[in-house]
Coordinates of C-alpha atoms in Angstrom, one line a residue:
Chain U
M1 CA 103.9 13.1 7.1
P2 CA 102.2 10.3 9.0
S3 CA 101.8 8.3 5.8
K4 CA 105.5 7.6 6.0
L5 CA 104.8 5.3 8.8
S6 CA 101.3 4.1 8.0
V7 CA 100.6 0.5 6.9
N8 CA 97.6 -1.6 6.1
I9 CA 96.6 -4.9 7.8
G10 CA 93.9 -6.1 5.4
R11 CA 91.4 -3.2 5.4
L12 CA 92.7 -1.8 8.6
R13 CA 95.0 1.1 8.2
I14 CA 97.2 1.9 11.1
E15 CA 99.0 5.3 11.5
N16 CA 102.3 3.6 12.5
P17 CA 103.5 0.1 12.4
V18 CA 104.1 -0.4 16.1
M19 CA 101.6 -2.4 18.2
V20 CA 101.7 -4.0 21.6
C21 CA 101.4 -7.7 22.0
S22 CA 98.5 -9.6 23.4
G23 CA 98.9 -10.3 27.1
T24 CA 101.6 -7.7 27.7
F25 CA 99.5 -4.5 27.7
G26 CA 96.6 -5.5 29.9
Y27 CA 93.5 -3.7 28.7
A28 CA 95.6 -0.5 28.3
E29 CA 94.2 1.1 31.4
E30 CA 97.2 -0.3 33.4
F31 CA 99.5 1.9 31.2
R32 CA 97.7 5.2 31.6
G33 CA 100.1 7.8 32.8
L34 CA 103.1 5.5 32.1
T35 CA 103.1 6.0 28.3
D36 CA 101.3 7.9 25.6
I37 CA 98.8 5.3 24.6
K38 CA 97.2 7.2 21.8
K39 CA 100.5 7.2 19.9
L40 CA 100.5 3.5 19.4
G41 CA 99.7 2.0 16.0
A42 CA 97.3 -0.5 17.5
I43 CA 96.6 -2.3 20.8
V44 CA 96.2 -6.0 20.8
T45 CA 94.2 -7.0 23.9
K46 CA 94.7 -9.9 26.3
T47 CA 93.2 -13.0 24.7
I48 CA 89.5 -13.3 25.3
T49 CA 87.6 -16.5 25.5
L50 CA 83.8 -17.2 25.4
R51 CA 83.6 -17.9 29.2
A52 CA 85.7 -16.3 31.9
R53 CA 88.9 -18.1 32.8
A54 CA 90.5 -17.9 36.2
G55 CA 93.9 -18.7 34.8
N56 CA 96.6 -21.1 36.0
P57 CA 97.9 -21.7 39.5
M58 CA 101.0 -19.8 40.9
P59 CA 103.8 -19.4 40.3
R60 CA 103.0 -18.2 36.8
T61 CA 106.1 -16.4 35.7
C62 CA 109.8 -16.5 36.3
E63 CA 112.9 -14.7 35.0
T64 CA 115.3 -16.6 32.8
P65 CA 118.5 -15.4 31.1
A66 CA 117.5 -12.3 29.1
G67 CA 114.0 -13.5 29.1
M68 CA 111.0 -14.8 31.1
L69 CA 108.7 -17.7 31.2
N70 CA 105.0 -17.3 31.7
S71 CA 102.0 -19.6 32.1
I72 CA 99.2 -17.3 32.9
G73 CA 96.6 -19.6 31.4
L74 CA 94.5 -17.0 29.5
E75 CA 93.0 -15.4 32.6
N76 CA 90.2 -13.2 31.3
P77 CA 86.7 -12.0 32.2
G78 CA 85.0 -13.7 29.2
I79 CA 83.8 -12.0 26.0
D80 CA 80.5 -10.5 27.3
K81 CA 82.1 -8.8 30.3
F82 CA 85.1 -7.7 28.1
I83 CA 82.7 -6.0 25.6
K84 CA 80.8 -4.4 28.4
E85 CA 83.6 -3.2 30.7
K86 CA 86.9 -3.2 28.8
I87 CA 85.9 -2.1 25.3
P88 CA 84.6 1.4 26.4
V89 CA 87.9 2.0 28.2
L90 CA 90.0 0.8 25.2
E91 CA 87.8 2.8 22.8
K92 CA 88.7 6.1 24.6
S93 CA 92.4 5.7 23.5
G94 CA 91.3 6.4 19.9
V95 CA 93.8 3.7 18.8
P96 CA 92.6 0.7 16.7
I97 CA 91.8 -2.2 18.9
I98 CA 92.8 -5.7 17.8
V99 CA 91.0 -8.3 19.9
S100 CA 92.8 -11.5 20.5
I101 CA 90.5 -14.5 20.8
A102 CA 90.9 -18.2 21.6
S103 CA 88.7 -21.1 22.3
D104 CA 89.1 -23.1 25.4
Q105 CA 86.9 -26.1 24.8
D106 CA 85.5 -26.2 21.3
I107 CA 86.8 -24.7 18.1
D108 CA 83.3 -23.4 17.2
E109 CA 84.0 -20.8 19.9
F110 CA 86.3 -19.0 17.4
P111 CA 83.5 -18.0 15.0
A112 CA 81.2 -17.4 17.9
L113 CA 83.6 -14.9 19.4
A114 CA 84.2 -13.2 16.1
K115 CA 80.4 -12.7 15.6
K116 CA 80.2 -11.0 19.0
L117 CA 82.9 -8.5 17.9
N118 CA 81.3 -7.7 14.5
K119 CA 79.1 -4.9 15.8
I120 CA 81.8 -3.1 17.6
N121 CA 83.3 -0.3 15.5
A122 CA 86.3 0.2 17.8
V123 CA 87.5 -3.3 17.0
G124 CA 89.8 -2.8 14.0
A125 CA 90.8 -6.4 13.6
I126 CA 90.7 -9.8 15.2
E127 CA 93.8 -11.8 16.2
L128 CA 93.4 -15.6 16.3
N129 CA 95.5 -16.9 19.1
I130 CA 95.9 -20.5 18.0
S131 CA 99.4 -20.7 19.5
C132 CA 99.1 -20.2 23.3
P133 CA 101.2 -22.9 24.8
N134 CA 99.6 -22.6 28.3
V135 CA 96.1 -23.9 27.8
K136 CA 95.3 -27.6 27.3
H137 CA 93.4 -27.9 24.1
A138 CA 91.1 -30.8 23.7
H139 CA 90.4 -29.9 20.1
K140 CA 89.6 -32.9 18.0
V141 CA 90.8 -31.0 15.0
S142 CA 94.4 -30.6 16.2
G143 CA 94.6 -33.9 18.0
G144 CA 94.8 -34.1 21.8
G145 CA 97.4 -31.9 23.4
R146 CA 98.7 -30.1 20.3
L147 CA 98.4 -26.5 19.5
I148 CA 96.2 -25.6 16.5
A149 CA 99.2 -23.7 15.2
Q150 CA 101.2 -26.9 15.1
D151 CA 98.9 -28.3 12.4
A152 CA 98.4 -26.7 9.0
Q153 CA 95.0 -28.4 8.4
A154 CA 93.7 -27.3 11.8
T155 CA 95.0 -23.8 11.2
S156 CA 93.3 -23.7 7.9
D157 CA 89.9 -24.9 9.3
I158 CA 89.9 -22.3 12.1
V159 CA 90.8 -19.4 9.8
R160 CA 88.2 -20.5 7.3
S161 CA 85.5 -20.8 9.9
V162 CA 86.2 -17.3 11.3
R163 CA 86.5 -15.8 7.8
K164 CA 82.9 -16.9 7.2
A165 CA 81.8 -15.3 10.5
T166 CA 83.3 -11.8 10.1
R167 CA 84.5 -9.1 7.6
K168 CA 86.9 -7.7 10.1
P169 CA 90.6 -8.1 9.2
L170 CA 92.0 -11.4 10.6
I171 CA 95.5 -11.8 12.0
T172 CA 96.6 -15.4 12.7
K173 CA 99.2 -15.7 15.4
L174 CA 101.7 -18.4 14.8
S175 CA 103.7 -20.6 17.1
P176 CA 107.5 -21.0 16.8
N177 CA 107.1 -24.5 18.3
V178 CA 106.9 -26.2 14.8
T179 CA 109.2 -27.9 12.4
D180 CA 108.3 -25.6 9.5
I181 CA 106.5 -22.3 10.3
T182 CA 106.1 -21.5 6.6
E183 CA 103.7 -24.3 6.1
I184 CA 101.4 -23.0 8.8
A185 CA 101.7 -19.4 7.5
M186 CA 100.8 -20.5 4.0
A187 CA 97.8 -22.4 5.3
A188 CA 96.6 -19.3 7.1
E189 CA 97.0 -17.2 4.0
E190 CA 95.3 -19.6 1.8
A191 CA 92.4 -19.9 4.2
G192 CA 91.8 -16.1 4.1
S193 CA 93.8 -14.6 6.9
D194 CA 94.7 -11.0 6.2
A195 CA 98.0 -11.1 8.1
V196 CA 100.1 -13.4 10.2
A197 CA 101.7 -12.5 13.6
L198 CA 104.8 -14.3 14.6
V199 CA 106.1 -15.5 16.9
N200 CA 104.2 -16.5 20.0
T201 CA 106.3 -17.8 22.9
L202 CA 108.7 -20.7 22.7
I203 CA 107.8 -23.6 25.0
G204 CA 110.3 -23.7 27.8
M205 CA 111.0 -25.0 31.3
S206 CA 113.0 -23.8 34.2
I207 CA 113.8 -25.9 37.3
D208 CA 114.4 -25.0 41.0
V209 CA 117.3 -27.4 41.7
V210 CA 116.8 -27.2 45.5
A211 CA 113.2 -28.3 45.4
R212 CA 113.7 -30.3 42.1
R213 CA 110.4 -28.8 40.9
P214 CA 109.6 -26.7 37.8
K215 CA 109.7 -23.0 38.7
I216 CA 106.3 -22.6 37.0
A217 CA 103.4 -24.4 38.6
Q218 CA 102.3 -25.9 35.2
G219 CA 105.8 -27.2 34.4
L220 CA 106.0 -26.0 30.9
A221 CA 105.6 -22.3 30.0
G222 CA 106.1 -19.7 27.2
L223 CA 109.5 -18.1 26.8
S224 CA 109.7 -14.5 25.7
G225 CA 112.1 -11.6 25.8
P226 CA 115.4 -10.8 24.0
A227 CA 116.4 -14.5 24.5
I228 CA 114.1 -15.6 21.7
R229 CA 114.7 -12.7 19.3
P230 CA 117.1 -14.4 16.8
V231 CA 114.7 -17.3 16.5
A232 CA 111.8 -14.9 15.8
V233 CA 113.8 -12.9 13.2
R234 CA 114.7 -16.0 11.4
M235 CA 111.1 -17.2 11.3
V236 CA 109.9 -13.9 9.9
W237 CA 112.5 -14.1 7.2
E238 CA 111.5 -17.6 6.3
V239 CA 107.8 -16.8 6.2
Y240 CA 108.4 -13.6 4.2
Q241 CA 109.8 -15.7 1.3
K242 CA 106.6 -17.7 1.1
I243 CA 103.6 -15.5 1.6
K244 CA 102.1 -12.2 0.2
I245 CA 100.0 -11.1 3.2
P246 CA 101.6 -8.7 5.8
I247 CA 103.7 -10.1 8.6
I248 CA 103.5 -8.6 12.1
G249 CA 106.9 -9.4 13.6
M250 CA 107.4 -9.9 17.3
G251 CA 109.7 -11.7 19.8
G252 CA 112.0 -10.0 22.2
I253 CA 111.8 -6.5 20.7
M254 CA 113.2 -4.1 23.3
D255 CA 114.2 -1.0 21.3
T256 CA 114.4 0.6 17.9
E257 CA 117.3 -1.5 16.7
S258 CA 115.6 -4.8 17.5
A259 CA 112.4 -3.5 15.9
L260 CA 114.3 -2.6 12.7
E261 CA 115.6 -6.1 12.4
F262 CA 112.1 -7.4 12.1
F263 CA 111.2 -4.9 9.4
I264 CA 114.3 -5.8 7.4
A265 CA 113.6 -9.5 7.8
G266 CA 110.1 -9.0 6.2
S267 CA 107.7 -7.5 8.8
S268 CA 105.2 -4.9 7.7
A269 CA 104.5 -4.0 11.3
I270 CA 106.0 -5.0 14.6
S271 CA 104.6 -5.7 18.1
V272 CA 106.3 -5.0 21.4
G273 CA 105.6 -7.5 24.2
T274 CA 107.7 -8.3 27.2
A275 CA 109.5 -4.9 26.9
N276 CA 106.2 -3.3 28.1
F277 CA 106.7 -4.8 31.5
I278 CA 110.2 -3.3 31.9
N279 CA 109.9 -0.1 30.0
P280 CA 106.3 1.0 29.5
R281 CA 107.5 3.6 27.0
A282 CA 109.3 1.1 24.8
A283 CA 106.7 1.1 22.0
T284 CA 106.4 4.9 21.8
E285 CA 110.2 5.3 21.9
I286 CA 110.4 2.8 19.0
I287 CA 108.0 4.8 17.0
S288 CA 110.2 7.9 17.2
G289 CA 113.3 5.8 16.7
I290 CA 111.9 4.4 13.5
E291 CA 111.0 7.9 12.2
K292 CA 114.5 9.0 12.9
Y293 CA 116.0 6.0 11.2
L294 CA 113.9 6.6 8.1
R295 CA 114.9 10.2 8.0
S296 CA 118.6 9.7 8.4
N297 CA 118.6 6.9 5.8
K298 CA 116.4 9.0 3.4
I299 CA 113.8 6.3 3.2
D300 CA 110.4 7.6 2.2
S301 CA 108.2 5.0 3.7
I302 CA 108.5 2.2 6.2
K303 CA 107.1 -0.1 3.4
E304 CA 110.5 0.2 1.7
L305 CA 112.2 -1.3 4.6
T306 CA 110.0 -4.4 4.8
G307 CA 112.1 -7.4 3.5
S308 CA 115.0 -5.2 2.5
L309 CA 117.6 -7.6 3.8
K310 CA 120.7 -7.8 1.7
C311 CA 121.7 -11.4 1.5
R312 CA 125.4 -12.4 1.6
S313 CA 126.2 -14.6 -1.3
Chain T
M1 CA 91.4 5.3 39.4
G2 CA 93.2 8.6 39.8
T3 CA 96.3 7.1 41.3
E4 CA 99.3 8.4 39.5
I5 CA 102.3 6.3 38.6
Y6 CA 105.6 7.7 37.5
Q7 CA 108.6 6.4 35.6
E8 CA 111.5 8.5 37.0
R9 CA 115.3 8.6 37.1
P10 CA 116.1 9.9 40.6
K11 CA 119.6 10.6 41.8
I12 CA 121.0 8.4 44.5
T13 CA 121.8 10.7 47.3
G14 CA 122.9 8.3 50.0
K15 CA 123.8 4.7 50.7
K16 CA 124.2 2.9 54.0
Y17 CA 125.2 -0.7 54.6
F18 CA 123.9 -2.8 57.5
G19 CA 126.3 -5.7 57.8
Q20 CA 127.3 -7.3 54.5
D21 CA 123.9 -8.3 53.2
Y22 CA 121.7 -5.2 53.7
F23 CA 121.8 -1.7 52.3
N24 CA 119.7 1.4 52.2
L25 CA 119.6 3.8 49.3
S26 CA 118.1 7.3 49.5
L27 CA 116.6 8.7 46.3
Y28 CA 115.8 12.3 45.6
C29 CA 112.4 12.0 43.9
P30 CA 109.7 14.6 44.6
T31 CA 106.9 13.0 42.6
I32 CA 107.0 9.5 44.1
S33 CA 107.9 10.8 47.6
R34 CA 104.8 13.1 47.7
K35 CA 102.4 10.5 46.4
A36 CA 103.7 7.4 48.3
K37 CA 101.6 5.6 50.8
P38 CA 103.0 3.1 53.3
G39 CA 102.9 -0.4 51.9
Q40 CA 103.4 0.8 48.3
F41 CA 106.5 -0.2 46.4
V42 CA 108.7 0.8 43.4
E43 CA 110.0 -1.3 40.5
V44 CA 113.7 -0.8 40.1
K45 CA 115.8 -1.5 37.0
V46 CA 119.0 -2.9 38.4
S47 CA 120.9 -2.9 35.1
S48 CA 120.6 -1.1 31.7
A49 CA 121.3 -4.4 30.0
D50 CA 118.8 -7.0 28.9
D51 CA 119.9 -9.4 31.6
P52 CA 118.7 -9.5 34.3
L53 CA 115.6 -8.6 32.3
L54 CA 112.9 -7.7 34.8
R55 CA 112.7 -4.9 37.4
R56 CA 112.8 -5.7 41.1
P57 CA 110.0 -4.7 43.3
L58 CA 111.1 -3.0 46.5
G59 CA 109.0 -1.6 49.3
I60 CA 109.1 2.2 50.0
H61 CA 111.0 2.1 53.3
S62 CA 110.8 5.7 54.5
V63 CA 109.9 9.1 53.2
K64 CA 111.5 12.4 54.1
G65 CA 110.3 15.4 52.2
N66 CA 111.2 15.0 48.6
S67 CA 113.3 11.9 49.1
F68 CA 112.5 8.3 49.9
H69 CA 114.5 5.3 50.9
I70 CA 114.6 1.6 49.8
L71 CA 116.0 -1.1 52.0
C72 CA 117.3 -4.1 50.3
E73 CA 118.8 -7.5 51.1
I74 CA 121.3 -9.0 48.7
V75 CA 119.7 -12.3 47.7
G76 CA 120.6 -12.8 44.1
R77 CA 122.1 -11.3 41.0
G78 CA 119.6 -8.5 40.7
T79 CA 120.0 -7.2 44.2
E80 CA 123.7 -7.7 43.9
L81 CA 123.8 -5.4 40.9
L82 CA 121.7 -2.9 42.7
S83 CA 124.1 -3.0 45.6
G84 CA 126.8 -1.8 43.2
K85 CA 125.0 1.5 42.6
Q86 CA 126.7 4.5 44.2
P87 CA 125.5 7.9 45.4
G88 CA 125.6 10.4 42.6
G89 CA 124.4 7.8 40.2
Y90 CA 120.8 7.5 38.9
L91 CA 118.2 4.7 39.2
D92 CA 115.4 3.9 36.7
I93 CA 112.3 3.4 38.8
I94 CA 108.5 3.1 38.4
G95 CA 106.2 4.0 41.3
P96 CA 104.5 4.3 43.6
L97 CA 102.8 1.0 43.0
G98 CA 100.1 -1.1 44.7
N99 CA 97.4 -0.1 47.2
G100 CA 99.2 0.5 50.5
F101 CA 98.0 0.0 54.0
N102 CA 94.8 1.5 55.2
F103 CA 96.0 3.3 58.4
R104 CA 93.4 5.9 59.0
H105 CA 90.7 4.9 61.5
P106 CA 87.4 6.5 60.5
A107 CA 86.9 8.6 63.6
S108 CA 89.8 9.0 66.0
G109 CA 92.9 7.3 64.6
I110 CA 93.9 3.8 65.5
R111 CA 94.5 3.9 69.2
H112 CA 96.7 0.9 69.5
P113 CA 98.3 -0.4 66.4
V114 CA 100.7 -3.3 66.4
I115 CA 103.2 -3.8 63.6
V116 CA 104.5 -7.3 63.1
A117 CA 107.6 -7.7 60.9
G118 CA 109.4 -10.9 59.8
G119 CA 112.8 -10.7 58.1
M120 CA 112.8 -8.2 55.3
G121 CA 109.2 -7.5 56.1
V122 CA 110.4 -4.6 58.2
A123 CA 111.2 -2.6 55.0
P124 CA 107.8 -1.0 54.3
L125 CA 106.7 -1.0 57.9
V126 CA 109.0 1.8 59.0
F127 CA 107.2 4.1 56.6
L128 CA 103.9 2.8 58.0
A129 CA 105.1 3.7 61.6
E130 CA 106.1 7.2 60.4
K131 CA 102.6 7.7 59.0
L132 CA 100.8 6.1 62.0
K133 CA 102.8 8.5 64.3
E134 CA 101.6 11.5 62.2
T135 CA 98.0 10.5 62.3
K136 CA 97.7 8.9 65.7
N137 CA 95.2 10.3 68.1
S138 CA 97.3 12.6 70.3
K139 CA 95.1 11.8 73.4
S140 CA 96.1 8.2 73.1
K141 CA 98.7 7.1 75.6
M142 CA 99.4 3.7 74.0
P143 CA 102.4 3.8 71.8
I144 CA 102.8 1.9 68.5
S145 CA 104.0 -1.6 69.3
V146 CA 106.5 -3.2 66.9
L147 CA 107.4 -6.8 66.9
I148 CA 110.5 -7.7 64.8
G149 CA 111.3 -11.3 64.0
A150 CA 114.6 -12.5 62.6
R151 CA 116.7 -15.6 62.4
T152 CA 119.4 -14.3 64.6
K153 CA 120.4 -11.0 66.2
K154 CA 122.5 -10.1 63.1
Q155 CA 119.4 -10.0 61.0
V156 CA 117.3 -7.8 63.3
L157 CA 116.8 -4.7 61.2
C158 CA 115.4 -1.2 61.9
E159 CA 115.2 -1.5 65.7
K160 CA 116.7 2.0 66.0
E161 CA 114.4 3.6 63.4
F162 CA 111.3 2.3 65.1
K163 CA 112.6 3.4 68.5
A164 CA 113.4 6.9 67.1
L165 CA 109.7 7.1 66.1
G166 CA 108.7 6.4 69.7
C167 CA 107.6 2.8 69.1
D168 CA 107.7 0.1 71.7
V169 CA 109.9 -2.5 70.1
K170 CA 110.0 -6.2 70.9
I171 CA 112.4 -8.6 69.3
A172 CA 112.1 -12.3 68.5
T173 CA 114.9 -14.4 67.1
D174 CA 114.8 -18.1 66.1
D175 CA 117.9 -18.9 68.0
G176 CA 117.2 -16.6 71.0
S177 CA 120.3 -14.5 70.3
A178 CA 118.2 -11.4 70.9
G179 CA 114.9 -11.0 72.7
F180 CA 112.2 -13.7 72.8
K181 CA 113.4 -17.1 71.5
G182 CA 111.0 -18.3 68.9
R183 CA 109.0 -17.0 66.0
V184 CA 107.6 -13.5 66.0
T185 CA 104.1 -14.9 65.7
D186 CA 104.8 -17.0 68.9
L187 CA 105.8 -13.7 70.6
L188 CA 102.6 -12.1 69.4
K189 CA 100.5 -15.0 70.6
Y190 CA 102.1 -14.8 74.0
L191 CA 101.5 -11.0 74.3
L192 CA 97.9 -11.3 73.3
R193 CA 97.2 -14.2 75.6
A194 CA 98.7 -12.4 78.5
A195 CA 96.8 -9.3 77.5
I196 CA 100.0 -7.3 77.4
L197 CA 98.9 -6.1 74.0
K198 CA 95.4 -5.1 73.2
P199 CA 95.6 -4.0 69.6
Q200 CA 92.8 -2.6 67.5
A201 CA 94.7 -3.2 64.3
I202 CA 97.6 -5.4 63.3
Y203 CA 99.8 -4.7 60.3
G204 CA 102.1 -7.5 59.1
C205 CA 104.8 -8.0 56.5
G206 CA 107.1 -10.9 56.0
P207 CA 107.3 -14.4 54.5
K208 CA 104.0 -16.1 53.6
P209 CA 104.0 -18.8 56.3
M210 CA 104.4 -16.1 58.9
L211 CA 101.5 -14.1 57.5
K212 CA 99.4 -17.2 57.3
E213 CA 100.1 -17.8 61.0
L214 CA 99.4 -14.1 61.7
A215 CA 96.0 -14.5 60.0
V216 CA 95.1 -17.4 62.2
I217 CA 96.1 -15.6 65.4
C218 CA 94.2 -12.4 64.4
K219 CA 91.1 -14.4 63.6
K220 CA 91.2 -16.0 67.1
Y221 CA 91.7 -12.7 68.9
R222 CA 89.3 -10.9 66.5
V223 CA 91.8 -8.2 65.6
P224 CA 91.5 -6.8 62.1
A225 CA 94.8 -7.5 60.3
Q226 CA 96.3 -6.1 57.1
V227 CA 99.2 -8.1 55.6
S228 CA 101.5 -7.1 52.8
L229 CA 102.5 -10.0 50.5
E230 CA 105.7 -10.5 48.8
A231 CA 105.6 -11.9 45.3
H232 CA 107.7 -12.4 42.2
M233 CA 106.5 -9.8 39.7
S234 CA 107.2 -9.3 36.0
C235 CA 105.7 -5.9 35.6
G236 CA 104.5 -4.6 39.0
F237 CA 101.6 -2.5 37.6
G238 CA 98.9 -5.0 36.8
A239 CA 99.6 -5.9 33.2
C240 CA 101.1 -9.4 33.2
L241 CA 98.8 -11.2 35.7
G242 CA 101.8 -13.1 36.9
C243 CA 101.6 -12.3 40.6
A244 CA 98.0 -13.3 41.4
V245 CA 96.9 -14.6 44.8
K246 CA 93.8 -16.6 45.6
T247 CA 91.4 -14.6 47.7
I248 CA 87.7 -15.0 48.8
S249 CA 86.8 -13.0 45.7
G250 CA 88.9 -14.9 43.2
F251 CA 92.4 -14.3 41.9
Q252 CA 93.7 -10.8 42.7
R253 CA 96.9 -9.2 41.5
V254 CA 99.4 -8.8 44.4
C255 CA 100.9 -5.7 42.5
K256 CA 97.6 -3.9 41.9
E257 CA 94.8 -5.0 44.3
G258 CA 97.6 -5.6 46.8
P259 CA 100.3 -6.0 48.0
V260 CA 98.2 -5.2 51.2
F261 CA 95.2 -7.5 51.8
N262 CA 93.0 -8.1 54.7
A263 CA 94.5 -11.2 56.2
Q264 CA 91.1 -13.0 56.3
D265 CA 90.5 -12.4 52.6
I266 CA 93.4 -14.5 51.5
I267 CA 92.9 -18.2 50.9
W268 CA 96.1 -19.3 52.6
Q269 CA 95.7 -23.1 52.5
E270 CA 96.2 -23.3 48.8
D271 CA 98.9 -20.8 48.6
A272 CA 101.2 -21.1 51.6
V273 CA 104.6 -22.0 50.1

């Protein structure tokens, strides 16, 4: 029965195709009692960097029409403290842990982080966050001020360097802030990524007209929530035409119906993000919703739904 | 970390308006009512639609048996929508959230607590007064003092509630239309200087500039002060890291490590908006 929902991300088999997005589920302990954590397909952690990061100044978030902006700035305790303090807590859930990693100064930090995670069995996969819009990258490889995920060559170089450092499945998280997301997705596939996750937040801005200041201290911030869903679905559909590796779809998924859109567009799995803040049970409700949908439509496996969009001619 | 948090759909059992801009909802909710501590809050979904998207954090105003109250000011679209909810309907809430006030003195109860409220800061402080009254040393003759600050007489809230609890209530208004003319912190300064009040603990809630001033006064008069901060929150339970505040021990989450902090632990200079 569970095989109906199970999918593979590289060598990682997950019992159901519903995960929670990096940065929206804390380190899972925040959700204890609020949702049945062990039912999740996988948990993607808050992005971890080599050194601890204090994060950006306040205000860091604001509400926007059917969405929100955030510029947290990858606040995290650093990889060593994360392994020591957070992994044991995450491990207890029994759910595969996908650790999101990013560099904050030098791209060599990506393989260094991956090596530190190699020994930890509970880590089912590694997600490369090359698309966070809220940290200033000084990476030579991507050119000053650009995201790695905005450059196919830079994306390829990072994936290759991490591929050499670990045998864990690699998920490359892509940015929607590009002209053609399929180019970046193909670069990630070609460089050895086991899956791609899309989309990260759209870069946005909101202004307090009384103060004539940006509502977020950093000015620019990442837009998430239902407001970005159609953009995300479109990008999943575009990428699905061009690559063979699994797509993990995300961007404003709030409920079963919005999750199904992503499968039909080409996702093998989906991830619930902003919805966790509003309805902590969103992801588990979606799991039962998908089961029900498959049953009532007599579909044997979620895999049959992936990319099943009927195009209008 | 044994603190339980619930997502519930309590029935709205009562609604009262105070003027046009303020209303009080009573909610029948045994789980949250029994666990709640003063200073804690709930996150309320004001609409079942995707817009407005986020929940609204509201302080637990008062607890009576299996029910609790929230007091709300209509300030925007979210609170406007919430004001449209009627008794008999249901509300999607998560709580109780945050740490709450520490109101138990180790040995004998706090002998002379002073509550300082600015504007909507009164909301969680009524619940605090209820609990202080319950736990106060019965031998103590000093009542709980409450200083309420507001812009004008019309915005003075909860005077009756505090008086019904036996509190000694003093009012300050910016325009002098009721009580002391000036800010509530000026009133506190005057009462401390004249030694009319000799508090052993001060509890404050209100806008940040007021709490910052309160911290300065309490430092000068060496009174331990706990302040409850307001913040825009996206989740309310520690997941998004959106509502951090700078403290002497680094960034802390207002929703999780707070909203109540020791006034002297906050780094106000960098954060007073």
